[in-house]
Amino acid sequence: MKEKTKKHSADNVTVMQNDFTKAQHSQKRIFQREKKAHMRRLSLIFFVGAALIVPCLWKTVGNWLEINRLDDAIALARTEKKQAEDKNTQLAYEVKLLQDEEYIAKLARSKYYLSKDGEVIFSLPEDNETKMAEKQGNATDSDS
């Protein structure tokens, strides 16, 4: 029974040398050569295609990154523009106020204690505290 389960090695097999087997072997070799040539062509096409596509993709990704950077710069410029417009509006309002003589007189009285002829100015403690706070605020702003 052990002899039945024993595997036969390839040495025990003989190849028939008739026309059919020769034709089969030659067809198999031709098929393998064609398959190898086909694989070579496919790999050549793949590498040539990759060589053409990779630079285009590289440039496209570079352009995409540049677009994102420029979009960020545009957003920053828009916020700066908005801030400048707001400041310009505020300054235009201040210019308009400074053209009014009543406002200038009121400003001179409050900041510099100027008075009209015959007018007496009294300084209250709350006014002094406010003035001191403004002076300290201006001092810290000028240090920055």
Short mmCIF file of C-alpha atoms in Angstrom, two decimals:
data_model
loop_
_atom_site.label_atom_id
_atom_site.label_comp_id
_atom_site.label_asym_id
_atom_site.label_seq_id
_atom_site.Cartn_x
_atom_site.Cartn_y
_atom_site.Cartn_z
CA MET A 1 0.00 0.00 0.00
CA LYS A 2 2.87 2.36 0.62
CA GLU A 3 3.91 1.94 -2.98
CA LYS A 4 0.59 3.30 -4.22
CA THR A 5 0.89 6.52 -2.22
CA LYS A 6 4.50 7.04 -3.23
CA LYS A 7 4.85 9.99 -5.57
CA HIS A 8 6.52 9.50 -8.87
CA SER A 9 9.31 11.89 -9.68
CA ALA A 10 9.72 13.67 -13.01
CA ASP A 11 12.51 11.24 -13.88
CA ASN A 12 9.95 8.52 -14.42
CA VAL A 13 8.03 10.56 -17.01
CA THR A 14 9.12 10.34 -20.59
CA VAL A 15 8.13 12.91 -23.17
CA MET A 16 6.58 11.66 -26.37
CA GLN A 17 8.41 12.90 -29.41
CA ASN A 18 5.65 12.92 -31.96
CA ASP A 19 4.49 15.74 -34.25
CA PHE A 20 1.59 16.75 -31.99
CA THR A 21 3.70 17.23 -28.88
CA LYS A 22 6.36 19.07 -30.87
CA ALA A 23 3.72 21.40 -32.28
CA GLN A 24 2.28 21.95 -28.78
CA HIS A 25 5.71 22.77 -27.35
CA SER A 26 6.52 25.17 -30.20
CA GLN A 27 3.11 26.87 -29.81
CA LYS A 28 3.72 27.16 -26.08
CA ARG A 29 7.15 28.74 -26.66
CA ILE A 30 5.70 31.17 -29.24
CA PHE A 31 2.88 32.09 -26.85
CA GLN A 32 5.37 32.69 -24.04
CA ARG A 33 7.56 34.85 -26.31
CA GLU A 34 4.53 36.85 -27.45
CA LYS A 35 3.39 37.24 -23.86
CA LYS A 36 6.86 38.43 -22.83
CA ALA A 37 6.95 40.92 -25.75
CA HIS A 38 3.45 42.08 -24.84
CA MET A 39 4.50 42.66 -21.23
CA ARG A 40 7.57 44.60 -22.41
CA ARG A 41 5.39 46.78 -24.65
CA LEU A 42 2.93 47.38 -21.82
CA SER A 43 5.68 48.36 -19.40
CA LEU A 44 7.25 50.65 -22.03
CA ILE A 45 3.88 52.32 -22.66
CA PHE A 46 3.37 52.69 -18.90
CA PHE A 47 6.77 54.30 -18.32
CA VAL A 48 6.47 56.63 -21.32
CA GLY A 49 2.96 57.62 -20.17
CA ALA A 50 4.21 58.17 -16.63
CA ALA A 51 7.10 60.26 -17.99
CA LEU A 52 4.58 62.45 -19.82
CA ILE A 53 1.96 62.67 -17.06
CA VAL A 54 4.17 63.21 -13.99
CA PRO A 55 5.53 66.64 -15.11
CA CYS A 56 2.00 67.79 -15.93
CA LEU A 57 0.75 66.65 -12.54
CA TRP A 58 3.76 68.27 -10.86
CA LYS A 59 2.98 71.59 -12.53
CA THR A 60 -0.74 71.26 -11.77
CA VAL A 61 -0.11 70.63 -8.07
CA GLY A 62 2.33 73.55 -7.99
CA ASN A 63 -0.25 75.82 -9.61
CA TRP A 64 -2.91 74.64 -7.16
CA LEU A 65 -0.66 75.47 -4.20
CA GLU A 66 0.12 78.88 -5.72
CA ILE A 67 -3.61 79.57 -6.18
CA ASN A 68 -4.26 78.72 -2.52
CA ARG A 69 -1.42 81.02 -1.42
CA LEU A 70 -2.75 83.85 -3.58
CA ASP A 71 -6.30 83.31 -2.28
CA ASP A 72 -4.98 83.72 1.26
CA ALA A 73 -3.13 86.89 0.23
CA ILE A 74 -6.30 88.24 -1.42
CA ALA A 75 -8.33 87.56 1.73
CA LEU A 76 -5.70 89.34 3.83
CA ALA A 77 -5.63 92.30 1.42
CA ARG A 78 -9.44 92.54 1.55
CA THR A 79 -9.44 92.69 5.35
CA GLU A 80 -6.71 95.35 5.27
CA LYS A 81 -8.71 97.27 2.67
CA LYS A 82 -11.83 97.09 4.84
CA GLN A 83 -9.87 98.35 7.86
CA ALA A 84 -8.39 101.19 5.79
CA GLU A 85 -11.85 102.15 4.49
CA ASP A 86 -13.22 102.17 8.04
CA LYS A 87 -10.34 104.34 9.20
CA ASN A 88 -10.80 106.63 6.20
CA THR A 89 -14.51 107.00 7.05
CA GLN A 90 -13.61 107.83 10.65
CA LEU A 91 -11.00 110.38 9.58
CA ALA A 92 -13.42 111.96 7.11
CA TYR A 93 -15.93 112.32 9.96
CA GLU A 94 -13.26 113.91 12.16
CA VAL A 95 -12.31 116.33 9.35
CA LYS A 96 -15.96 117.29 9.01
CA LEU A 97 -16.15 117.89 12.78
CA LEU A 98 -12.94 119.93 12.77
CA GLN A 99 -14.43 122.25 10.15
CA ASP A 100 -17.22 123.14 12.61
CA GLU A 101 -16.19 126.11 14.75
CA GLU A 102 -18.48 125.16 17.64
CA TYR A 103 -16.87 121.72 17.89
CA ILE A 104 -13.38 123.26 17.86
CA ALA A 105 -14.36 125.67 20.63
CA LYS A 106 -15.84 122.84 22.69
CA LEU A 107 -12.72 120.72 22.13
CA ALA A 108 -10.43 123.59 23.15
CA ARG A 109 -12.46 124.18 26.32
CA SER A 110 -12.47 120.51 27.34
CA LYS A 111 -8.85 119.62 26.55
CA TYR A 112 -6.96 122.84 27.08
CA TYR A 113 -9.21 124.70 29.55
CA LEU A 114 -9.56 127.68 27.21
CA SER A 115 -12.42 129.99 27.94
CA LYS A 116 -14.38 132.83 26.41
CA ASP A 117 -13.98 136.33 27.75
CA GLY A 118 -15.51 136.51 31.20
CA GLU A 119 -16.05 132.76 31.50
CA VAL A 120 -14.77 130.89 34.59
CA ILE A 121 -13.72 127.21 34.38
CA PHE A 122 -13.99 124.90 37.36
CA SER A 123 -12.03 121.62 37.37
CA LEU A 124 -13.83 118.78 39.14
CA PRO A 125 -12.08 115.68 40.56
CA GLU A 126 -13.84 113.37 38.07
CA ASP A 127 -12.45 115.47 35.22
CA ASN A 128 -8.93 115.18 36.61
CA GLU A 129 -9.24 111.38 36.91
CA THR A 130 -10.42 111.15 33.33
CA LYS A 131 -7.58 113.35 32.10
CA MET A 132 -5.00 111.30 34.01
CA ALA A 133 -6.37 108.06 32.55
CA GLU A 134 -6.19 109.54 29.04
CA LYS A 135 -2.60 110.69 29.58
CA GLN A 136 -1.57 107.24 30.83
CA GLY A 137 -3.32 105.60 27.88
CA ASN A 138 -1.54 107.94 25.46
CA ALA A 139 1.80 107.24 27.15
CA THR A 140 1.40 103.46 26.78
CA ASP A 141 0.28 103.89 23.14
CA SER A 142 3.34 105.94 22.30
CA ASP A 143 5.61 103.34 23.96
CA SER A 144 4.22 100.55 21.76
#
